[in-house]
Coordinates of C-alpha atoms and ligand atoms in Angstrom, one line a residue:
M1 CA 64.5 7.8 -60.9
C2 CA 67.4 7.2 -58.4
G3 CA 70.3 5.1 -59.7
I4 CA 73.0 3.1 -58.1
V5 CA 76.3 1.5 -59.1
G6 CA 78.8 -0.3 -56.9
Y7 CA 82.1 -1.8 -57.7
T8 CA 85.2 -3.7 -56.3
G9 CA 88.0 -5.1 -58.3
G10 CA 91.2 -4.3 -59.9
R11 CA 90.3 -0.9 -61.7
E12 CA 90.0 2.6 -60.0
A13 CA 86.5 2.3 -58.8
A14 CA 85.7 6.4 -59.2
P15 CA 85.9 6.3 -63.1
F16 CA 84.0 3.0 -63.3
L17 CA 81.4 4.7 -61.0
L18 CA 81.1 7.7 -62.9
S19 CA 80.7 5.9 -66.1
G20 CA 77.9 3.8 -64.6
L21 CA 76.1 7.0 -63.4
R22 CA 76.4 8.5 -66.8
A23 CA 74.7 5.4 -68.2
L24 CA 71.7 5.8 -65.7
E25 CA 71.3 9.6 -66.5
Y26 CA 68.5 8.8 -68.7
R27 CA 66.4 7.7 -65.9
G28 CA 66.2 11.2 -64.5
Y29 CA 68.0 12.7 -61.4
D30 CA 69.0 15.9 -59.9
S31 CA 72.0 15.1 -57.8
A32 CA 74.8 12.9 -57.7
G33 CA 77.6 11.1 -55.3
L34 CA 80.3 8.8 -54.9
A35 CA 82.0 7.0 -52.0
V36 CA 85.3 5.3 -52.5
M37 CA 87.4 3.1 -50.2
G38 CA 91.0 4.0 -50.5
E39 CA 94.1 3.8 -48.5
G40 CA 93.3 6.9 -46.7
G41 CA 89.7 5.4 -45.6
L42 CA 86.3 6.3 -47.0
Q43 CA 86.4 9.3 -49.7
L44 CA 83.1 11.0 -50.5
A45 CA 82.2 13.6 -53.3
K46 CA 78.7 15.0 -53.8
T47 CA 76.9 17.4 -55.8
S48 CA 73.5 18.6 -56.7
G49 CA 73.0 19.0 -60.6
R50 CA 74.5 17.0 -63.3
I51 CA 77.0 14.0 -63.2
E52 CA 79.4 16.3 -65.2
R53 CA 79.9 18.7 -62.1
L54 CA 80.5 15.5 -60.0
A55 CA 83.4 14.6 -62.7
E56 CA 84.7 18.1 -62.5
K57 CA 84.6 17.9 -58.7
T58 CA 86.7 14.7 -58.7
R59 CA 88.8 15.2 -61.5
G60 CA 87.2 12.6 -63.5
G61 CA 87.3 10.2 -60.6
A62 CA 91.3 11.1 -60.0
A63 CA 90.5 12.8 -56.8
L64 CA 89.0 9.6 -55.0
P65 CA 91.6 7.1 -55.4
G66 CA 90.6 3.4 -54.5
R67 CA 89.5 0.0 -55.9
S68 CA 86.0 -0.2 -54.3
G69 CA 83.1 2.1 -53.8
I70 CA 79.4 2.9 -54.5
G71 CA 77.8 5.8 -56.6
H72 CA 74.4 7.3 -56.9
T73 CA 71.9 9.4 -58.9
R74 CA 69.3 10.9 -56.7
W75 CA 65.8 11.8 -58.0
A76 CA 64.8 13.9 -54.8
T77 CA 61.6 12.4 -52.6
H78 CA 62.5 13.5 -49.1
G79 CA 64.4 16.8 -48.9
A80 CA 65.5 19.2 -51.9
P81 CA 68.1 18.1 -54.5
T82 CA 70.9 19.8 -52.4
D83 CA 74.7 18.6 -52.1
V84 CA 73.7 17.6 -48.5
N85 CA 70.8 15.3 -49.2
A86 CA 72.7 13.7 -52.3
H87 CA 73.7 10.2 -51.5
P88 CA 76.1 8.5 -50.4
H89 CA 74.9 9.2 -46.7
V90 CA 77.4 8.3 -43.9
S91 CA 77.0 7.1 -40.4
C92 CA 78.0 9.4 -37.3
G93 CA 81.3 7.5 -36.6
G94 CA 82.0 7.6 -40.5
R95 CA 82.2 3.8 -40.9
F96 CA 79.1 3.2 -43.1
A97 CA 78.2 4.7 -46.4
V98 CA 75.1 4.0 -48.2
V99 CA 73.4 4.6 -51.3
H100 CA 69.8 3.8 -51.6
N101 CA 66.8 3.7 -54.4
G102 CA 63.2 3.7 -53.1
I103 CA 61.6 4.9 -49.9
I104 CA 61.9 3.9 -46.1
E105 CA 58.3 4.3 -45.1
N106 CA 59.0 4.2 -41.5
Y107 CA 61.9 6.4 -41.6
A108 CA 60.2 9.2 -39.3
A109 CA 59.8 6.8 -36.4
L110 CA 63.4 5.6 -37.1
R111 CA 64.7 9.1 -37.1
A112 CA 63.2 10.0 -33.8
E113 CA 64.4 6.8 -32.4
L114 CA 67.8 7.1 -33.5
T115 CA 67.9 10.9 -32.6
A116 CA 66.9 9.9 -29.0
L117 CA 69.8 7.5 -29.0
G118 CA 72.2 10.4 -30.0
C119 CA 72.6 10.0 -33.8
S120 CA 73.0 13.4 -35.5
F121 CA 71.4 14.0 -38.7
R122 CA 72.8 15.8 -41.5
S123 CA 70.4 15.5 -44.1
E124 CA 66.6 15.5 -44.5
T125 CA 66.7 12.2 -46.4
D126 CA 65.0 8.9 -45.4
T127 CA 68.1 7.2 -46.6
E128 CA 70.3 8.5 -43.7
V129 CA 68.4 6.2 -41.0
I130 CA 70.1 3.1 -42.8
A131 CA 73.4 4.5 -42.2
H132 CA 72.8 5.2 -38.4
L133 CA 71.1 1.9 -38.2
L134 CA 74.3 0.1 -39.4
E135 CA 76.7 1.6 -37.1
L136 CA 74.4 1.0 -34.0
G137 CA 74.0 -2.5 -35.1
Y138 CA 77.7 -3.1 -35.9
D139 CA 79.9 -5.3 -33.4
G140 CA 82.6 -6.0 -36.2
D141 CA 80.5 -8.1 -38.3
F142 CA 79.7 -6.1 -41.7
R143 CA 77.1 -8.9 -42.5
E144 CA 75.3 -9.2 -39.4
A145 CA 75.0 -5.4 -39.1
L146 CA 73.3 -5.2 -42.5
M147 CA 71.0 -7.9 -41.5
R148 CA 69.9 -6.3 -38.3
T149 CA 69.5 -3.2 -40.3
V150 CA 67.1 -4.5 -43.0
A151 CA 65.2 -6.1 -40.2
R152 CA 64.3 -2.6 -39.1
L153 CA 63.2 -1.2 -42.7
E154 CA 59.9 -0.8 -44.1
G155 CA 59.2 0.2 -47.8
S156 CA 61.1 -0.4 -50.8
Y157 CA 64.9 -0.4 -51.2
A158 CA 67.9 -1.1 -53.3
L159 CA 71.2 -0.3 -51.5
G160 CA 74.7 -0.3 -51.9
V161 CA 76.8 -0.2 -48.5
V162 CA 80.6 0.1 -47.9
C163 CA 82.2 -0.1 -44.7
T164 CA 85.7 1.3 -43.7
D165 CA 86.7 -1.9 -41.8
F166 CA 86.1 -4.1 -44.8
P167 CA 88.0 -2.3 -47.7
G168 CA 87.3 -4.2 -51.0
E169 CA 84.0 -5.4 -49.8
V170 CA 80.7 -3.9 -51.1
Y171 CA 77.2 -5.1 -50.4
A172 CA 74.0 -4.7 -52.5
V173 CA 70.8 -5.3 -50.9
R174 CA 67.3 -5.6 -52.6
E175 CA 63.8 -5.2 -51.7
A176 CA 61.1 -4.3 -54.1
S177 CA 63.5 -2.1 -56.1
P178 CA 65.8 -3.7 -58.9
L179 CA 69.3 -4.5 -58.4
I180 CA 71.7 -6.5 -60.9
L181 CA 75.1 -8.1 -60.2
G182 CA 77.8 -8.3 -62.9
L183 CA 80.2 -10.8 -62.6
G184 CA 83.7 -10.6 -64.0
A185 CA 87.3 -12.1 -63.5
G186 CA 89.1 -10.5 -60.4
E187 CA 86.2 -7.8 -60.1
N188 CA 82.7 -7.7 -59.7
C189 CA 80.0 -4.8 -59.7
F190 CA 76.2 -4.0 -59.2
A191 CA 73.7 -1.5 -60.6
S192 CA 70.1 -0.7 -60.3
D193 CA 69.9 -0.8 -64.3
L194 CA 71.7 -3.2 -66.6
A195 CA 72.7 -0.2 -68.8
A196 CA 75.4 0.8 -66.1
I197 CA 77.2 -2.5 -66.1
A198 CA 76.5 -4.1 -69.6
P199 CA 79.7 -2.7 -71.0
Y200 CA 81.7 -4.5 -68.6
T201 CA 80.2 -7.8 -67.9
K202 CA 78.7 -10.8 -69.7
S203 CA 77.4 -12.8 -66.9
A204 CA 75.0 -11.1 -64.5
V205 CA 72.4 -12.0 -61.6
R206 CA 69.2 -10.4 -60.8
L207 CA 68.9 -10.2 -56.9
E208 CA 65.5 -11.0 -55.8
D209 CA 63.3 -9.3 -53.4
G210 CA 64.7 -10.1 -49.8
Q211 CA 68.2 -11.0 -50.9
F212 CA 71.6 -9.2 -50.4
A213 CA 74.9 -10.0 -51.9
R214 CA 78.4 -9.4 -50.7
L215 CA 81.1 -8.5 -53.5
R216 CA 84.6 -8.9 -53.3
P217 CA 87.1 -9.0 -56.2
E218 CA 87.5 -12.7 -56.0
G219 CA 83.8 -13.7 -55.8
V220 CA 80.2 -12.9 -54.9
Q221 CA 78.0 -14.5 -52.5
V222 CA 74.2 -14.1 -52.1
Y223 CA 71.9 -14.4 -49.2
D224 CA 68.3 -14.2 -48.1
F225 CA 67.5 -11.6 -45.3
A226 CA 67.8 -14.7 -42.9
G227 CA 71.4 -15.1 -44.0
R228 CA 70.8 -18.4 -45.7
P229 CA 73.2 -18.7 -48.6
V230 CA 71.2 -18.5 -52.0
E231 CA 72.4 -20.3 -55.3
P232 CA 72.3 -17.3 -57.7
E233 CA 70.8 -17.9 -61.2
I234 CA 73.3 -16.5 -63.9
F235 CA 72.1 -15.0 -67.0
R236 CA 74.0 -14.0 -70.1
V237 CA 74.3 -10.1 -70.9
D238 CA 73.8 -10.0 -74.8
W239 CA 73.6 -6.3 -75.2
G240 CA 76.0 -5.3 -78.0
P241 CA 78.1 -2.1 -77.0
E242 CA 75.9 -0.3 -79.7
A243 CA 72.7 -1.0 -77.6
A244 CA 73.0 1.7 -75.1
E245 CA 74.9 4.3 -77.3
K246 CA 73.3 6.7 -79.9
G247 CA 75.2 5.3 -83.2
G248 CA 75.4 8.6 -84.7
W249 CA 71.8 9.7 -84.0
E250 CA 71.4 13.3 -82.4
H251 CA 69.3 11.8 -79.6
F252 CA 68.3 8.4 -78.2
M253 CA 64.7 9.6 -78.7
L254 CA 65.5 9.9 -82.6
K255 CA 67.5 6.6 -82.7
E256 CA 64.6 4.8 -80.9
I257 CA 62.0 6.4 -83.3
M258 CA 64.0 5.3 -86.2
E259 CA 64.4 1.6 -84.6
Q260 CA 60.6 1.0 -84.6
P261 CA 60.6 -1.3 -87.8
R262 CA 63.1 -3.3 -86.5
A263 CA 61.7 -3.5 -82.9
L264 CA 58.3 -4.3 -84.2
R265 CA 59.7 -7.2 -86.4
S266 CA 61.3 -8.5 -83.4
A267 CA 58.0 -8.3 -81.2
L268 CA 55.9 -10.0 -83.8
A269 CA 58.2 -12.5 -85.7
P270 CA 58.0 -15.0 -83.0
R271 CA 54.1 -14.7 -82.6
L272 CA 53.3 -15.3 -86.4
R273 CA 53.2 -18.5 -87.9
D274 CA 52.1 -20.1 -91.3
G275 CA 50.0 -16.9 -92.2
L276 CA 48.4 -16.6 -88.5
V277 CA 48.8 -15.2 -85.2
D278 CA 50.1 -17.9 -82.8
F279 CA 51.5 -17.4 -79.5
G280 CA 52.3 -21.2 -78.7
A281 CA 52.6 -21.8 -75.0
E282 CA 53.4 -18.1 -74.1
L283 CA 50.2 -17.5 -72.3
G284 CA 51.0 -20.3 -70.1
S285 CA 48.4 -20.6 -67.2
A286 CA 47.5 -16.9 -67.7
L287 CA 44.0 -17.3 -69.2
P288 CA 40.9 -18.1 -66.8
E289 CA 39.1 -21.2 -67.6
R290 CA 36.1 -18.9 -68.3
L291 CA 37.0 -15.2 -69.5
G292 CA 34.3 -13.1 -68.4
S293 CA 36.3 -9.8 -68.5
V294 CA 39.7 -8.3 -69.4
V295 CA 41.1 -5.4 -67.3
I296 CA 44.1 -3.7 -68.8
T297 CA 46.3 -1.6 -66.3
A298 CA 49.4 0.7 -66.8
C299 CA 50.5 4.1 -66.6
G300 CA 51.4 6.7 -69.0
S301 CA 52.2 6.0 -72.4
A302 CA 51.8 2.2 -71.5
Y303 CA 48.3 3.1 -70.3
Y304 CA 47.5 4.8 -73.7
A305 CA 48.6 1.7 -75.5
G306 CA 46.1 -0.1 -73.4
C307 CA 43.5 2.3 -74.5
V308 CA 44.3 1.1 -78.1
G309 CA 44.3 -2.7 -76.8
K310 CA 40.9 -2.2 -75.1
L311 CA 39.4 -1.5 -78.6
A312 CA 40.9 -4.2 -80.4
I313 CA 40.3 -6.9 -77.8
E314 CA 36.7 -5.8 -77.4
R315 CA 36.3 -5.5 -81.3
L316 CA 37.8 -9.0 -81.8
C317 CA 36.7 -10.9 -78.8
R318 CA 33.5 -9.5 -77.8
V319 CA 34.3 -9.6 -74.1
P320 CA 34.0 -6.5 -71.8
V321 CA 37.5 -4.9 -71.5
T322 CA 38.4 -1.8 -69.5
A323 CA 41.6 0.1 -69.5
E324 CA 42.3 1.3 -66.0
L325 CA 45.2 3.7 -64.8
A326 CA 47.2 1.6 -62.4
S327 CA 47.4 4.7 -59.9
E328 CA 43.7 4.5 -59.8
L329 CA 42.7 1.0 -59.9
R330 CA 44.0 0.0 -56.6
Y331 CA 41.7 2.6 -55.0
S332 CA 38.6 2.1 -57.0
D333 CA 37.6 -1.4 -55.4
P334 CA 37.8 -2.9 -58.9
L335 CA 35.2 -5.7 -60.1
I336 CA 37.9 -8.1 -60.6
G337 CA 37.5 -11.7 -59.8
E338 CA 38.7 -15.3 -61.0
D339 CA 37.2 -14.9 -64.4
T340 CA 39.1 -11.7 -65.0
L341 CA 42.2 -11.6 -67.2
V342 CA 44.3 -8.6 -66.2
I343 CA 46.9 -7.5 -68.5
A344 CA 49.7 -5.1 -66.9
L345 CA 51.8 -3.3 -69.6
S346 CA 54.9 -1.8 -68.6
Q347 CA 58.3 -1.0 -70.7
S348 CA 60.3 -1.1 -67.5
G349 CA 58.5 -3.5 -65.6
E350 CA 59.6 -1.6 -62.2
T351 CA 56.6 1.1 -62.3
A352 CA 55.6 1.2 -58.6
D353 CA 52.0 2.1 -59.4
T354 CA 51.7 -0.9 -61.8
L355 CA 53.3 -3.3 -59.5
A356 CA 51.0 -2.4 -56.6
A357 CA 47.6 -2.6 -59.2
V358 CA 48.8 -6.0 -60.2
R359 CA 49.1 -7.0 -56.5
E360 CA 45.7 -5.8 -55.8
C361 CA 44.2 -7.6 -58.7
R362 CA 46.0 -10.9 -57.8
S363 CA 44.6 -10.4 -54.3
R364 CA 41.0 -10.5 -55.9
G365 CA 41.7 -13.9 -57.4
A366 CA 42.5 -12.3 -61.2
K367 CA 45.0 -13.9 -63.5
V368 CA 47.8 -11.7 -64.7
L369 CA 49.5 -11.5 -68.0
A370 CA 52.4 -9.0 -68.1
I371 CA 53.4 -7.5 -71.3
V372 CA 56.9 -6.0 -70.5
N373 CA 60.2 -4.9 -72.3
A374 CA 62.7 -5.3 -69.5
E375 CA 63.6 -8.9 -69.1
G376 CA 63.4 -10.3 -65.5
S377 CA 61.9 -7.2 -64.3
S378 CA 59.8 -7.0 -61.0
L379 CA 56.5 -7.2 -63.2
T380 CA 57.6 -10.4 -64.7
K381 CA 57.8 -12.0 -61.2
L382 CA 54.3 -11.2 -60.2
A383 CA 52.7 -12.2 -63.5
D384 CA 51.3 -15.9 -64.4
A385 CA 52.7 -15.4 -67.7
V386 CA 54.9 -12.8 -69.7
L387 CA 54.8 -11.5 -73.1
Y388 CA 58.0 -9.6 -73.9
T389 CA 57.7 -6.7 -76.5
R390 CA 61.5 -7.4 -77.6
A391 CA 62.0 -3.7 -78.5
G392 CA 65.6 -3.4 -77.0
P393 CA 66.8 -1.0 -74.4
E394 CA 64.6 2.1 -74.6
I395 CA 67.0 5.0 -73.1
A396 CA 65.2 8.2 -73.9
V397 CA 62.8 9.1 -71.2
A398 CA 59.7 9.6 -73.7
S399 CA 58.8 5.9 -74.8
T400 CA 58.5 5.5 -78.6
K401 CA 59.5 1.9 -79.5
G402 CA 58.3 0.9 -76.0
Y403 CA 54.7 2.1 -76.9
T404 CA 54.4 0.8 -80.3
T405 CA 55.5 -2.7 -79.6
Q406 CA 53.1 -2.7 -76.7
V407 CA 50.3 -1.8 -79.2
A408 CA 51.5 -4.5 -81.6
V409 CA 51.7 -7.2 -79.2
L410 CA 48.1 -6.3 -77.7
T411 CA 46.5 -6.2 -81.3
A412 CA 48.2 -9.6 -81.9
L413 CA 47.0 -11.0 -78.6
A414 CA 43.9 -9.7 -79.1
A415 CA 43.7 -11.9 -82.6
E416 CA 45.1 -15.0 -80.4
L417 CA 42.3 -14.7 -78.0
A418 CA 39.6 -14.3 -80.7
R419 CA 41.0 -17.4 -82.3
R420 CA 41.1 -19.2 -79.2
L421 CA 37.6 -18.3 -78.5
G422 CA 36.5 -19.1 -81.8
R423 CA 35.1 -15.6 -82.6
L424 CA 36.8 -15.1 -86.0
T425 CA 37.1 -17.2 -89.0
E426 CA 40.0 -18.5 -90.8
P427 CA 40.0 -15.8 -93.5
E428 CA 39.6 -13.1 -91.0
L429 CA 42.4 -14.3 -88.8
R430 CA 44.8 -14.5 -91.9
E431 CA 44.0 -11.0 -92.9
L432 CA 44.8 -9.6 -89.4
A433 CA 48.1 -11.8 -89.6
A434 CA 48.7 -10.3 -93.0
G435 CA 48.3 -6.9 -91.4
L436 CA 50.8 -7.6 -88.7
Y437 CA 53.2 -9.1 -91.1
R438 CA 53.3 -5.7 -93.0
L439 CA 53.4 -3.5 -90.2
P440 CA 57.1 -2.9 -89.7
D441 CA 57.2 -1.8 -93.4
A442 CA 54.3 0.4 -92.8
V443 CA 56.1 2.2 -90.0
Q444 CA 59.1 2.6 -92.4
K445 CA 57.0 4.3 -94.7
A446 CA 55.2 6.5 -92.2
I447 CA 58.7 8.0 -91.6
D448 CA 59.6 8.0 -95.4
L449 CA 56.2 9.8 -96.6
N450 CA 57.1 12.8 -94.4
P451 CA 60.2 14.5 -94.7
G452 CA 58.4 17.9 -94.0
L453 CA 58.0 17.2 -90.2
P454 CA 60.6 19.4 -88.8
E455 CA 58.8 22.3 -91.0
L456 CA 55.4 21.3 -89.6
A457 CA 56.7 21.4 -86.1
R458 CA 58.0 25.0 -86.4
R459 CA 54.4 26.0 -88.1
Y460 CA 52.1 24.3 -85.6
C461 CA 53.8 23.6 -82.3
L462 CA 56.2 26.4 -81.2
G463 CA 53.3 28.8 -79.8
G464 CA 49.5 29.0 -78.9
A465 CA 47.6 26.3 -77.7
L466 CA 47.8 22.9 -79.4
Y467 CA 45.1 20.2 -79.3
Y468 CA 45.0 16.5 -80.7
I469 CA 41.4 15.4 -81.8
G470 CA 40.3 12.1 -83.2
R471 CA 37.6 9.5 -82.8
G472 CA 37.9 5.8 -81.7
T473 CA 41.5 4.2 -82.0
D474 CA 42.6 7.8 -83.2
R475 CA 41.4 9.2 -80.0
A476 CA 43.5 7.0 -78.2
V477 CA 46.5 7.6 -80.2
A478 CA 45.8 11.5 -79.8
L479 CA 46.2 10.9 -75.9
E480 CA 49.7 9.4 -76.5
A481 CA 50.8 12.2 -79.3
A482 CA 49.9 14.9 -76.9
L483 CA 51.8 13.2 -74.0
K484 CA 55.0 13.0 -76.3
M485 CA 54.6 16.8 -77.1
K486 CA 54.0 17.8 -73.6
E487 CA 57.1 15.7 -72.0
I488 CA 59.9 16.6 -74.4
S489 CA 59.0 20.1 -75.7
Y490 CA 57.1 21.3 -72.4
R491 CA 54.2 22.8 -74.6
H492 CA 50.8 22.4 -73.3
A493 CA 49.0 19.9 -75.4
E494 CA 45.5 18.4 -75.0
A495 CA 44.0 15.3 -76.4
Y496 CA 40.1 15.4 -76.9
A497 CA 37.6 13.1 -78.4
A498 CA 36.7 15.1 -81.4
G499 CA 33.2 15.1 -80.8
E500 CA 33.5 16.2 -77.3
L501 CA 35.1 19.7 -78.4
K502 CA 31.9 21.3 -79.0
H503 CA 30.8 20.3 -75.3
G504 CA 33.2 22.9 -73.8
T505 CA 36.7 22.9 -74.9
I506 CA 35.9 24.7 -78.4
A507 CA 35.4 27.9 -76.4
L508 CA 39.3 28.0 -76.4
V509 CA 39.6 27.7 -80.0
E510 CA 40.7 31.0 -81.7
E511 CA 42.8 32.6 -84.2
G512 CA 46.0 30.7 -84.6
T513 CA 45.2 27.6 -82.2
S514 CA 46.8 24.5 -83.5
V515 CA 44.6 21.5 -83.9
V516 CA 46.1 18.1 -85.0
A517 CA 43.1 15.9 -86.3
L518 CA 43.8 12.3 -86.5
C519 CA 41.7 10.9 -89.4
C520 CA 42.6 7.4 -90.0
R521 CA 39.2 6.0 -89.2
T522 CA 37.6 5.8 -92.8
E523 CA 34.0 5.1 -91.4
L524 CA 34.3 8.1 -89.3
L525 CA 36.0 10.6 -91.9
G526 CA 32.6 12.6 -92.5
K527 CA 32.6 13.2 -88.9
M528 CA 36.1 14.2 -88.4
I529 CA 35.7 16.6 -91.4
S530 CA 32.6 18.4 -89.4
S531 CA 35.1 18.8 -86.5
I532 CA 37.9 20.3 -88.7
E533 CA 35.3 22.8 -90.0
E534 CA 34.1 23.7 -86.7
V535 CA 37.7 24.6 -85.2
K536 CA 38.9 26.2 -88.8
A537 CA 35.6 28.4 -88.6
R538 CA 37.1 29.6 -85.3
G539 CA 40.3 30.5 -86.6
A540 CA 42.4 27.3 -86.0
K541 CA 44.9 26.0 -88.3
V542 CA 44.5 22.3 -88.9
L543 CA 47.1 19.7 -89.4
A544 CA 45.7 16.6 -90.2
V545 CA 46.9 12.8 -90.1
A546 CA 45.4 10.6 -92.7
P547 CA 45.8 7.6 -94.9
A548 CA 47.8 8.2 -98.3
G549 CA 45.4 9.6 -101.2
E550 CA 42.5 10.7 -98.5
R551 CA 41.3 13.9 -100.9
R552 CA 38.5 14.7 -98.6
I553 CA 41.1 15.5 -95.8
L554 CA 43.7 17.3 -98.4
A555 CA 40.5 19.8 -99.1
A556 CA 39.6 20.1 -95.4
A557 CA 42.9 20.4 -93.6
D558 CA 45.5 23.2 -94.1
D559 CA 48.4 20.6 -94.0
V560 CA 48.4 16.9 -93.9
I561 CA 50.8 14.0 -92.4
T562 CA 50.2 11.0 -94.6
V563 CA 50.4 7.4 -93.2
P564 CA 50.1 4.1 -95.0
R565 CA 46.8 2.1 -94.6
T566 CA 47.3 -0.8 -92.4
G567 CA 43.7 -1.6 -91.6
P568 CA 41.7 -0.3 -88.5
L569 CA 43.4 -2.1 -85.9
L570 CA 47.0 -1.6 -86.8
D571 CA 46.5 2.1 -87.8
P572 CA 47.5 3.4 -84.5
V573 CA 51.1 2.1 -84.7
A574 CA 51.8 3.6 -88.2
E575 CA 49.9 6.8 -87.0
I576 CA 52.0 7.6 -83.8
V577 CA 55.3 7.5 -85.5
P578 CA 55.1 10.8 -87.6
L579 CA 53.6 12.3 -84.3
Q580 CA 56.6 11.2 -82.3
L581 CA 58.7 12.7 -84.6
L582 CA 56.5 16.1 -84.6
A583 CA 57.1 16.3 -80.9
Y584 CA 60.8 15.6 -81.5
Y585 CA 61.3 18.3 -83.9
A586 CA 59.4 20.7 -82.0
A587 CA 61.3 19.9 -78.7
R588 CA 64.5 20.2 -81.0
E589 CA 63.5 23.8 -82.2
L590 CA 63.0 24.8 -78.8
G591 CA 66.2 23.7 -77.4
C592 CA 64.9 21.3 -75.1
D593 CA 66.7 18.4 -73.4
I594 CA 65.0 15.9 -75.3
D595 CA 66.5 12.5 -73.9
K596 CA 66.3 13.8 -70.3
P597 CA 63.4 16.2 -69.9
K598 CA 63.0 18.2 -66.6
N599 CA 61.2 16.6 -63.7
L600 CA 60.8 13.3 -65.5
A601 CA 62.3 9.8 -64.7
K602 CA 62.3 6.9 -67.0
S603 CA 61.3 4.5 -64.5
V604 CA 58.9 5.7 -61.9
T605 CA 59.5 3.5 -59.0
V606 CA 57.9 5.5 -56.3
E607 CA 54.0 5.4 -55.8
Ligands
LIG701 O1 58.0 1.6 -67.8 P1 56.5 1.7 -67.7 O2 56.1 1.6 -69.2 O3 55.7 1.1 -66.7 O4 56.4 3.4 -67.7 C1 55.1 4.0 -67.7 C2 55.1 5.5 -67.9 O5 56.1 5.8 -66.6 C3 56.0 5.9 -68.8 O6 55.2 5.4 -70.3 C4 56.0 7.4 -69.1 O7 54.5 8.0 -69.3 C5 57.0 7.8 -70.3 N1 57.5 9.0 -70.1 C6 55.8 8.3 -71.5 O8 56.9 8.6 -72.6

């Protein structure tokens, strides 16, 4: 979604801002712009389309000389992705320029009010009201104008603001949309995502909701919206320069797929001790005194990870578990109370629907345990306890290591809860932990065993209908596998419970239809073979995913992707990895923009 960068200091601001915006490209956007304060006053450049177009228009930033400024990538919500609607937006008098992430919910009323007062609007955006409010509330004091303005705004917003009367001064504002300040010597910066400023800073501050900061080259002051100074909590930025770079891989997605063994090691190692799963004090106060039920909530791939986790927790703990889409949970009058443990999953920790669902659950008295990758993100602030997945930065829009580390942590959590509830014997617990210890190597093996995936992608995924079928955990993995294919290759793929096909969808199966049959549930193999025969009888070609050496599948399917056996609860992790690669190779063959698929954003910060 939208991205913000701001800078003040000794360097030329425009090249800094362009580099920050490039680092935010992965979030998804459709226009971009800069406002730089130079000797000649405020200079503006905006364009629809890619940042490279903005770089060309500004000659790499050289056309906008000046040492402070703000930049933005916009993902259109109010108004089409045009040059005019691109940010920054400027007040009528040209004194203030503003960039904005989020949505101003009362913008229509404000726009009517400001129009009646004589403001003329150039864009269709909700953001422009902010620029006009700043100008109207200004009496020579930039900070006061800002405070008067935020007092009028409803909704979610992160803002970057400059004023021509205060060159060298840049303001950053946060309300329900992330913003991070980067601190340096003689220069300071901010961005909506650490990726934009990590190469330039080792010390950073996460603004909290209801706070704003004044940045000047010589220092940063943080205030709450009432204007009271706040002592910022500084954290160390420990991203190596390679963390947000491709390191020789053709795409971030491929790099992140290949990083999964390492990511899983770092997710699991701190939770395994002396041959057992042991979360120590990590669950804090998140467990209800009496655990009546568990509700897992999330969106997209994180929700599909939750579908796997539901099966693991129910099986090991014997408590009722539901997996609910966060965007639906809020409106379903859910059965949630003080004995419910809510587990909220999010790679980014900023997904608006997930945050809203968590607020709803909390208002009903539930305890919330968050499973998150991005440290310090908004979800971590709402939860009673946080389990970090420690996958490292995930840049490609399609989640890969984000998903597998979520599944791994959820499965380990299922074992931890089962131990605390006394549901499993020590040998059973040891066997589960042994599987978790072996998981990173199993994932590596799942990659190594399948060098033929580019060819399989060509044969199965480039034309005609594509179905993923499975039962139990295989079905949950099928949902994620189909999503991967859809989002990066734009091929229409559907996931079905294998047993459901014959209740309707099999009508669509015909000569040449591709069916990917997930067959890792040994106890259900006979049933899967029947499903394979049903679709083959109607002309489908079948690519199966099955444990190494599973002869019955070799005989039934046309081709087989082989995965190591890891045990019923951990198979989903090893199983999805070749399917991520299958989607990747199909998208590459089709010439798609793999890391930044059309219409998608990395972190969906609007509901
Ligand atoms: O950051 P989150 O895990 O909360 O994101 C949730 C979904 O938006 C995300 O998983 C999305 O479905 C991905 N594009 C999937 O690859």
